Coordinates of C-alpha atoms in Angstrom, one line a residue:
X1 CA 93.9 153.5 132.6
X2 CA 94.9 154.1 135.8
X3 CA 92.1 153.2 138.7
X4 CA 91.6 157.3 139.7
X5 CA 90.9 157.9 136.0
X6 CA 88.5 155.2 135.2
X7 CA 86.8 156.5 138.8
X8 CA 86.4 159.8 136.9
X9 CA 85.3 158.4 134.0
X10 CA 82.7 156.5 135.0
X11 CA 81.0 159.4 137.8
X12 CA 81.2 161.6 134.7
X13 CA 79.4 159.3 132.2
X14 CA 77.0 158.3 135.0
X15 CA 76.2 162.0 136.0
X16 CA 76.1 163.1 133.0
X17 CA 73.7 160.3 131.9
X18 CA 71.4 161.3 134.8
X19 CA 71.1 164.5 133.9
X20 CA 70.0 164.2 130.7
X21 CA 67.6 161.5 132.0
X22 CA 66.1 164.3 134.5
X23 CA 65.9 166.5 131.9
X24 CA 64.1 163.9 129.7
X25 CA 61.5 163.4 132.4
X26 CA 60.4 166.5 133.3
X27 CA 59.2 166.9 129.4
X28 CA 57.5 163.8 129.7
X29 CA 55.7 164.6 132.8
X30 CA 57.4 161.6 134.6
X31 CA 59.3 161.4 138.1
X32 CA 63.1 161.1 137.3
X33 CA 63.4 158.3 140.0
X34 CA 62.3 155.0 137.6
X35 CA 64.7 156.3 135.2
X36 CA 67.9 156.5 137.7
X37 CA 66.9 152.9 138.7
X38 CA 66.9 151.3 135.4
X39 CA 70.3 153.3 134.5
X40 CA 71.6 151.7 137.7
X41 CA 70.1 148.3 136.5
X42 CA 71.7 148.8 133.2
X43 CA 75.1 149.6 135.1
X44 CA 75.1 147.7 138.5
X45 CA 76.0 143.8 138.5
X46 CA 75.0 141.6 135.7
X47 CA 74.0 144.7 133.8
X48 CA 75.0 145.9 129.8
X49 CA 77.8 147.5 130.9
X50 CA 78.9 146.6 134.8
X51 CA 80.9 149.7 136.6
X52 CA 83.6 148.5 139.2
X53 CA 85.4 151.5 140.2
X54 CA 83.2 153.7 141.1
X55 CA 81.0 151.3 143.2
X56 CA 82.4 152.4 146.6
X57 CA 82.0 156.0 145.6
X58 CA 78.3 155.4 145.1
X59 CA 77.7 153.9 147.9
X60 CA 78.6 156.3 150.3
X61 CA 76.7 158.7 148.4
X62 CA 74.2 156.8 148.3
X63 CA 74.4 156.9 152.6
X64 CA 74.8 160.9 152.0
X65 CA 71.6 161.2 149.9
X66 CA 69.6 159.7 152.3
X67 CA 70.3 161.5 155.0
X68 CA 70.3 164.5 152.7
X69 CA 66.6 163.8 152.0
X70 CA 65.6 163.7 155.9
X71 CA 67.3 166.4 156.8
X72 CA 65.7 168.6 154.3
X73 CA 62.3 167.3 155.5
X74 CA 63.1 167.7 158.7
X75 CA 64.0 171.3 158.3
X76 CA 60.4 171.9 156.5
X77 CA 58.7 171.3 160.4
X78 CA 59.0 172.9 163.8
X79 CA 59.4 170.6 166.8
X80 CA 56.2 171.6 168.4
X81 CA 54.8 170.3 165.3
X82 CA 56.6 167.5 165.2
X83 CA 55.3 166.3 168.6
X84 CA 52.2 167.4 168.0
X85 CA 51.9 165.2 164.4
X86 CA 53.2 162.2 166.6
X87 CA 50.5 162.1 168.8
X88 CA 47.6 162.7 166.3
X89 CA 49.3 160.0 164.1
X90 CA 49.9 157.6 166.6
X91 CA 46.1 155.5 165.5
X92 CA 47.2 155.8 162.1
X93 CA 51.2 154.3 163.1
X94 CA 49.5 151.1 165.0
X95 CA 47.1 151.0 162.0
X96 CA 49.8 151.1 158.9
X97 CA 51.8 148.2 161.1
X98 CA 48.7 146.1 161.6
X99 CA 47.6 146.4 157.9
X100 CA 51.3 146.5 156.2
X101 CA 53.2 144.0 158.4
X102 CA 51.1 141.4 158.4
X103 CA 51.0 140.5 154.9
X104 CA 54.1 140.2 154.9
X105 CA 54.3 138.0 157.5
X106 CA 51.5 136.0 156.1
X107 CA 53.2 135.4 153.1
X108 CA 56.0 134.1 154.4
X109 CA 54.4 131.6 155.9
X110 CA 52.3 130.6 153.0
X111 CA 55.4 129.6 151.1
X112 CA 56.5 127.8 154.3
X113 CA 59.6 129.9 154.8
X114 CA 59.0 129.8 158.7
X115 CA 58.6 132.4 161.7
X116 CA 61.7 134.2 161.4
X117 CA 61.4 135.0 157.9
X118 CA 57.8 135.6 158.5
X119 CA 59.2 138.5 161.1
X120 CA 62.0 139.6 158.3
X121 CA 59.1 140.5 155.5
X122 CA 56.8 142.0 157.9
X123 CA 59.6 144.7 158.2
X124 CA 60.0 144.6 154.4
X125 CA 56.5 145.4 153.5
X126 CA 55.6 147.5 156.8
X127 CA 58.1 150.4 156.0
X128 CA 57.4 152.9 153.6
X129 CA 61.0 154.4 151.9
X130 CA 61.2 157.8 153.4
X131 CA 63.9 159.3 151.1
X132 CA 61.2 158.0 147.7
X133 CA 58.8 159.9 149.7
X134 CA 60.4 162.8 150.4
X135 CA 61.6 162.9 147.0
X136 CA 59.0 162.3 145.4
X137 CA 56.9 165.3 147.5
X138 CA 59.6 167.6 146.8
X139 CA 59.1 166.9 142.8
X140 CA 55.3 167.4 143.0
X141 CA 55.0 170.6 144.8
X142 CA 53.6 169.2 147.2
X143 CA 55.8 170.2 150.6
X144 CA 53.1 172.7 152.0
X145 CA 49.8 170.8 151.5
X146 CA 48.0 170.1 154.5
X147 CA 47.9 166.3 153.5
X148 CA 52.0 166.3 153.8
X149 CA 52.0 166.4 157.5
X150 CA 50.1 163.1 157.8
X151 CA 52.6 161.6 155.2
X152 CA 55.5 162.6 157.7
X153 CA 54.3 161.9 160.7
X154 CA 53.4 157.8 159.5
X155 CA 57.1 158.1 158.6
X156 CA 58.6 159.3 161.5
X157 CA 56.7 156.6 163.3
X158 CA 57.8 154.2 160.6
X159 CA 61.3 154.9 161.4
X160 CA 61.4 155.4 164.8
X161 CA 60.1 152.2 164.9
X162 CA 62.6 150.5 163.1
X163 CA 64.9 151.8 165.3
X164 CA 63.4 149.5 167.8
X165 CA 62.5 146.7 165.0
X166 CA 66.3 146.1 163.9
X167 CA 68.5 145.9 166.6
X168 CA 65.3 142.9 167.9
X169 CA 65.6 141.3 164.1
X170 CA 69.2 141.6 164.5
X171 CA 69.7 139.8 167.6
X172 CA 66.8 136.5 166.5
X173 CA 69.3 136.6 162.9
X174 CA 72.2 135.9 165.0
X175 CA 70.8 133.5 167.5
X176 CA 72.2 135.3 170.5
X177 CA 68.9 135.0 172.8
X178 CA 66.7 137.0 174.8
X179 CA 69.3 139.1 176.8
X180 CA 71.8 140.3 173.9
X181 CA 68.4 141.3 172.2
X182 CA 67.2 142.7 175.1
X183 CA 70.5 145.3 175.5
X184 CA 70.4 145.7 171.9
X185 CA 66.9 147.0 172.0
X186 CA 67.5 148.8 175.3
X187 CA 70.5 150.9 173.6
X188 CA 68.4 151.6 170.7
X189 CA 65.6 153.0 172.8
X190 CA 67.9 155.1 175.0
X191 CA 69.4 156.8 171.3
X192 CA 66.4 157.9 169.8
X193 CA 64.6 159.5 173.3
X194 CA 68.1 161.7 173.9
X195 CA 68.0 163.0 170.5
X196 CA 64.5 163.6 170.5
X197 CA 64.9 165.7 173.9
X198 CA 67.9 167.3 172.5
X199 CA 66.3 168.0 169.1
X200 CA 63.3 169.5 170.9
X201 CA 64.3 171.2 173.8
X202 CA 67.4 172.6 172.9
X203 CA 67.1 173.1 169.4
X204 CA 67.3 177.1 169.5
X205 CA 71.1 176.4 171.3
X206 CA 71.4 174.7 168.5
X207 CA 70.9 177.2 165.6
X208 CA 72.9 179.8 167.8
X209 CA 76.0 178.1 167.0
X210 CA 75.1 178.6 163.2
X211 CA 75.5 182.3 161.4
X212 CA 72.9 182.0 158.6
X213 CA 74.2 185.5 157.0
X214 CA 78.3 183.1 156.2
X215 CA 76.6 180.6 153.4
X216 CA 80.2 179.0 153.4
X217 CA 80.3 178.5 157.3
X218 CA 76.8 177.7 157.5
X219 CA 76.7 174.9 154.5
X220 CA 80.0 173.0 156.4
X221 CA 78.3 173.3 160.0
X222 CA 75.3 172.1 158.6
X223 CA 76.5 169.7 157.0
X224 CA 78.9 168.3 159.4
X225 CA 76.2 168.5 162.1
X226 CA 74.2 166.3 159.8
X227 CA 76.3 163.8 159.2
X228 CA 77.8 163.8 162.6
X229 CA 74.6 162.5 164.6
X230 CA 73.7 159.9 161.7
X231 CA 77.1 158.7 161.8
X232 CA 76.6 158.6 165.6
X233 CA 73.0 157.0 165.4
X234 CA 74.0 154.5 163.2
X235 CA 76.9 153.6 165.5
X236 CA 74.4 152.6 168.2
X237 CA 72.6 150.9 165.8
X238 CA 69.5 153.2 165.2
X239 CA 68.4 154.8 161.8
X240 CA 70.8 157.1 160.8
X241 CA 67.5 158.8 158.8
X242 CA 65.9 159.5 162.1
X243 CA 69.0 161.0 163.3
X244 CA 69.2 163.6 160.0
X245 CA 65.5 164.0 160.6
X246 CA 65.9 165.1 164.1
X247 CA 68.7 167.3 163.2
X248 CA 66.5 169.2 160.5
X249 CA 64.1 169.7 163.4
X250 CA 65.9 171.2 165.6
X251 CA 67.2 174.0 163.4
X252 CA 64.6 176.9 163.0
X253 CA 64.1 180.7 162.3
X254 CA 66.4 182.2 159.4
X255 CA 68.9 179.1 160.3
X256 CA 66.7 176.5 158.7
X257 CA 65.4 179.0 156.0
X258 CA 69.3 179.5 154.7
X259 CA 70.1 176.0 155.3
X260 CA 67.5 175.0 152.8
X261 CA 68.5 176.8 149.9
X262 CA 72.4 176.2 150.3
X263 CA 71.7 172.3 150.8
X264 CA 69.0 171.9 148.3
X265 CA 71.2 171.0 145.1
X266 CA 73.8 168.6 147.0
X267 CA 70.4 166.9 148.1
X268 CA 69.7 166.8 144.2
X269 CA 72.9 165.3 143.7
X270 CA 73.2 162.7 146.2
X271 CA 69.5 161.6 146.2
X272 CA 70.0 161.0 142.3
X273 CA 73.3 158.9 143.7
X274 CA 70.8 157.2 145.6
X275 CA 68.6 155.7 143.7
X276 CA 71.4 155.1 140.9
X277 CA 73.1 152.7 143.6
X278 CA 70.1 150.5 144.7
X279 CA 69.8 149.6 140.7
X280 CA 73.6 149.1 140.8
X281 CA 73.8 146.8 143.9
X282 CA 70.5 144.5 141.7
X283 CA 71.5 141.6 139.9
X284 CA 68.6 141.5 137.2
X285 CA 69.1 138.0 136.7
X286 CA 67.6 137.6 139.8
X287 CA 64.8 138.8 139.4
X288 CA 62.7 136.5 137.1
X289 CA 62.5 133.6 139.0
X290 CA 60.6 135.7 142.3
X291 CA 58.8 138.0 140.2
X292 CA 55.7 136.5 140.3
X293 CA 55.4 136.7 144.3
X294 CA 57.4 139.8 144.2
X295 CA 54.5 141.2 142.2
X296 CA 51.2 139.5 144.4
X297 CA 53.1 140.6 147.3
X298 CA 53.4 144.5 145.8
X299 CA 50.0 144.4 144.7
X300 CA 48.6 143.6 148.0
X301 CA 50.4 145.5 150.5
X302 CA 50.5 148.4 148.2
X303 CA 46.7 148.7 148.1
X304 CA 47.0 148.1 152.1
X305 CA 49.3 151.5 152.0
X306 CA 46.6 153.1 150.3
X307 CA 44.4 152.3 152.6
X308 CA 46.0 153.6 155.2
X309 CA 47.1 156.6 154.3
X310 CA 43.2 157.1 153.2
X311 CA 42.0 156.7 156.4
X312 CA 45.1 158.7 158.4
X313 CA 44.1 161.3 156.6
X314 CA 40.1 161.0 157.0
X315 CA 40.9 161.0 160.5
X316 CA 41.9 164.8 160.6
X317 CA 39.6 165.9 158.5
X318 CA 41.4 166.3 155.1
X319 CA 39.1 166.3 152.2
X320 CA 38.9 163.5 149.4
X321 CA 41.4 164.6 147.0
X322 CA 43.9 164.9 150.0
X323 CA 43.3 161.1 151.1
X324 CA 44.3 159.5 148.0
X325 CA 47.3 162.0 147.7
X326 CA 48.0 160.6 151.1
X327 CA 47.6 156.9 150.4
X328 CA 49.0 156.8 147.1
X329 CA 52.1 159.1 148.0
X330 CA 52.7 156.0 150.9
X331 CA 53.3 153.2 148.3
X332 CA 57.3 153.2 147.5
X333 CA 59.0 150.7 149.8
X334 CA 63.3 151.5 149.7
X335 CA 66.0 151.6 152.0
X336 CA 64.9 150.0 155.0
X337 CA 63.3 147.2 153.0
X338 CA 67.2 146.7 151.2
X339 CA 68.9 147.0 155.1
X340 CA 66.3 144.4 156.4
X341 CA 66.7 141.8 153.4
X342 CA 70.3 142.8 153.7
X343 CA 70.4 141.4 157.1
X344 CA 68.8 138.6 156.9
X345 CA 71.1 137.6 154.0
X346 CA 74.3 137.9 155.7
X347 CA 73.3 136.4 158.8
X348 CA 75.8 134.1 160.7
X349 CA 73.4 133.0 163.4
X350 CA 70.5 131.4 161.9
X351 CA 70.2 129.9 158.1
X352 CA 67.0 132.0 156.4
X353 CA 65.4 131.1 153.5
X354 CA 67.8 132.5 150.2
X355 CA 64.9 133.4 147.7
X356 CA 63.9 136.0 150.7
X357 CA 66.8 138.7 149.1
X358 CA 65.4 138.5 145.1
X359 CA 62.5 138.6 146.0
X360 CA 63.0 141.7 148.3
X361 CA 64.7 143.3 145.9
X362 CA 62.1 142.6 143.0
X363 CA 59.5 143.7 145.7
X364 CA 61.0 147.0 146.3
X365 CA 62.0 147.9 142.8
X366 CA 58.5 147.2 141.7
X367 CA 56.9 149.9 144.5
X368 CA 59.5 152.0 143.6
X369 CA 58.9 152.3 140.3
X370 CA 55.7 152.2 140.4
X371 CA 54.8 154.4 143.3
X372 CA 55.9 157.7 142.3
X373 CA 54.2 157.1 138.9
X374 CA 50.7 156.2 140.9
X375 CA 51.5 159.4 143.1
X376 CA 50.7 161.7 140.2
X377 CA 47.9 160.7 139.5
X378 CA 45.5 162.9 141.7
X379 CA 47.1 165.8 139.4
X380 CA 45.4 164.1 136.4
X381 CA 42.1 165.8 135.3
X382 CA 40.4 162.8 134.4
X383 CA 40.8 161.4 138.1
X384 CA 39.6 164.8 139.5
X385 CA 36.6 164.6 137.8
X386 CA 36.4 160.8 138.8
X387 CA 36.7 162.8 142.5
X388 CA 34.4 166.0 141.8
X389 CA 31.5 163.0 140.2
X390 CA 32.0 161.2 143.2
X391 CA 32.0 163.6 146.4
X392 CA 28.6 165.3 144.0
X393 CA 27.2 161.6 144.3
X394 CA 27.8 161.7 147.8
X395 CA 26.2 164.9 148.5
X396 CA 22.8 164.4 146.5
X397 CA 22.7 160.9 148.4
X398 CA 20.0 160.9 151.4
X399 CA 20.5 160.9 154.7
X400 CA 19.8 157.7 156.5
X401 CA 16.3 157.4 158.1
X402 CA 15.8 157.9 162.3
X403 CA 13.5 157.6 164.6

């Protein structure tokens, strides 16, 4: 068959697969996400049946459907809340590096892979995957609890973050020294605070140039607006999430409200794309041999995720129910974790330790999978009554004696 056909072929099957797979699911009470990763698994290299043709295709949908998912979120906030989240969160941002990086890190070391690897899975384990989370959220209803904010705002730290984290792990991967990491970081830096002053200050220019009663015009400028800065802020080397993010932000009023609707089935689409691809891209026969790590590691720093999502969420007052939402909603580790092991693979500069990429990808498939499973289960009755039995036990309990 000719190469155009077998393209079409295999999107259709794969499509076609996936819906089924959503629709299976949702009558089993599940989140579609493990599903679209072991179907990419099953598809992806060293799978049942490996698809070549329509790699390249799903990969750059698999770019679309992340920025897809931020945008959306970003569209969901105002950018006085927005700055006002930052600041509150900022405690909870040091804490979730502190307690999330440092494993890592730790790890590393234990198995005597040195510093620099040491540096590359603190990033790993440190990031949350925004476009799991956001996912993940949307699938649970959960968009408008009061908990959701505090999820956000670690994230947007997260990422902003990283936009200062890769161009530095970058520069130590190649070897080219203090200065070129230096103007590497410096660029970065400069990025992310004009689009943030844009994004906030000039956001209501912004929607002017949109007309949110022309769903065709709207959708394209949107869209192309979307993809535009992304493009842009992955050019200069900064997260092309937290350049859809701030793009969602800055759109408001019945802009934003329109834009939602028209782009919330293409962010179906493409976010299914997404997670399809990240099991296509994993060899499984890889995965054996680091699975035992992979799994300690998961274990470990996805209690530490709990934990801090517990107490960022303590910190504002939310109630119990709201704190475990908040920590267990945390767990899934993605796309930054993939770009991270991803450079440190294909690193000229500096030779890195080659079980690192396995067991990164084990690592993050394991969260993954597991993560939006564990996020459900605050809506299970038996762990409300686990909660109701426990805040009661907390009530009745005396209060401590004073002078």
């Amino acid at each position: 068959m000719h190469d155009q056909t077998v393209l079409l072929v295999e999107v259709g099957a794969l499509l076609l697969g996936l819906g089924l797979l959503g629709r299976l699911s949702r009558r089993i009470g599940l989140s579609p996400i493990p599903l679209y990763l072991l179907a990419g698994l099953a598809f992806g290299h060293g799978g049942i049946v490996p698809l070549s043709a329509s790699e390249e295709f799903f990969a750059v949908g698999a770019e679309i459907g992340v920025i897809l998912l931020l945008v959306m979120l970003g569209l969901e906030y105002s950018a006085s809340e927005l700055v006002g989240n930052l600041r509150a969160a900022a405690p909870a941002g040091l804490i979730d590096g502190l307690l999330n990086a440092l494993p890592g890190a730790a790890f590393a070391l234990l198995l005597g892979w040195g510093w620099l690897a040491a540096v590359v899975l603190a990033g790993i384990t440190w990031v949350s995957s925004s476009g799991v989370i956001a996912k993940v959220l949307a699938d649970l209803g959960r968009l408008g609890n009061r908990e959701t904010p505090v999820i956000l705002s670690i994230l947007v730290i997260e990422d902003l973050a990283m936009a200062l984290y890769l161009p530095l792990v970058t520069a130590l991967l190649a070897g080219i020294g203090l200065i070129g990491g230096a103007k590497a970081l410096g660029i970065a830096v400069a990025t992310v605070v004009v689009v943030l002053v844009v994004a906030i200050r000039y956001g209501h220019i912004i929607s002017r140039m949109f007309a949110p009663t022309d769903p065709e015009a709207l959708l394209l400028g949107v869209l192309g607006l979307t993809l535009l800065v992304a493009g842009l802020a992955a050019g200069l080397k900064v997260s092309a999430a937290v350049g859809a993010f701030l793009v969602g932000i800055a759109l408001s009023g019945p802009v934003a409200h329109h834009a939602t609707e028209l782009l919330s089935p293409l962010r179906d689409l493409f976010a299914a794309v997404f997670f399809v691809f990240f099991g296509l891209a994993t060899d499984p026969a890889d995965m054996p041999p680091v699975l035992l790590p992979a799994l300690g590691l998961a274990v470990v720093t996805m209690g530490t995720k709990l934990l801090t999502g517990y107490l960022a969420a303590r910190r504002v007052g939310i109630a119990l129910p709201g704190r475990w939402r908040t920590g267990l909603a945390l767990m899934p580790r993605g796309e930054f974790s993939i770009v991270i092991a991803g450079l440190a693979v294909t690193s000229t500069g500096v030779a890195i330790e080659p079980q690192l990429a396995p067991l990164a990808t084990a690592y993050v498939l394991i969260t993954v999978v597991t993560g939006p499973m564990l996020a459900r289960l605050p809506d299970m009755r038996w762990f409300k009554d686990w909660l109701r039995r426990k805040a009661q036990a907390s009530a009745l309990k005396p209060a401590p004696a004073t002078d």
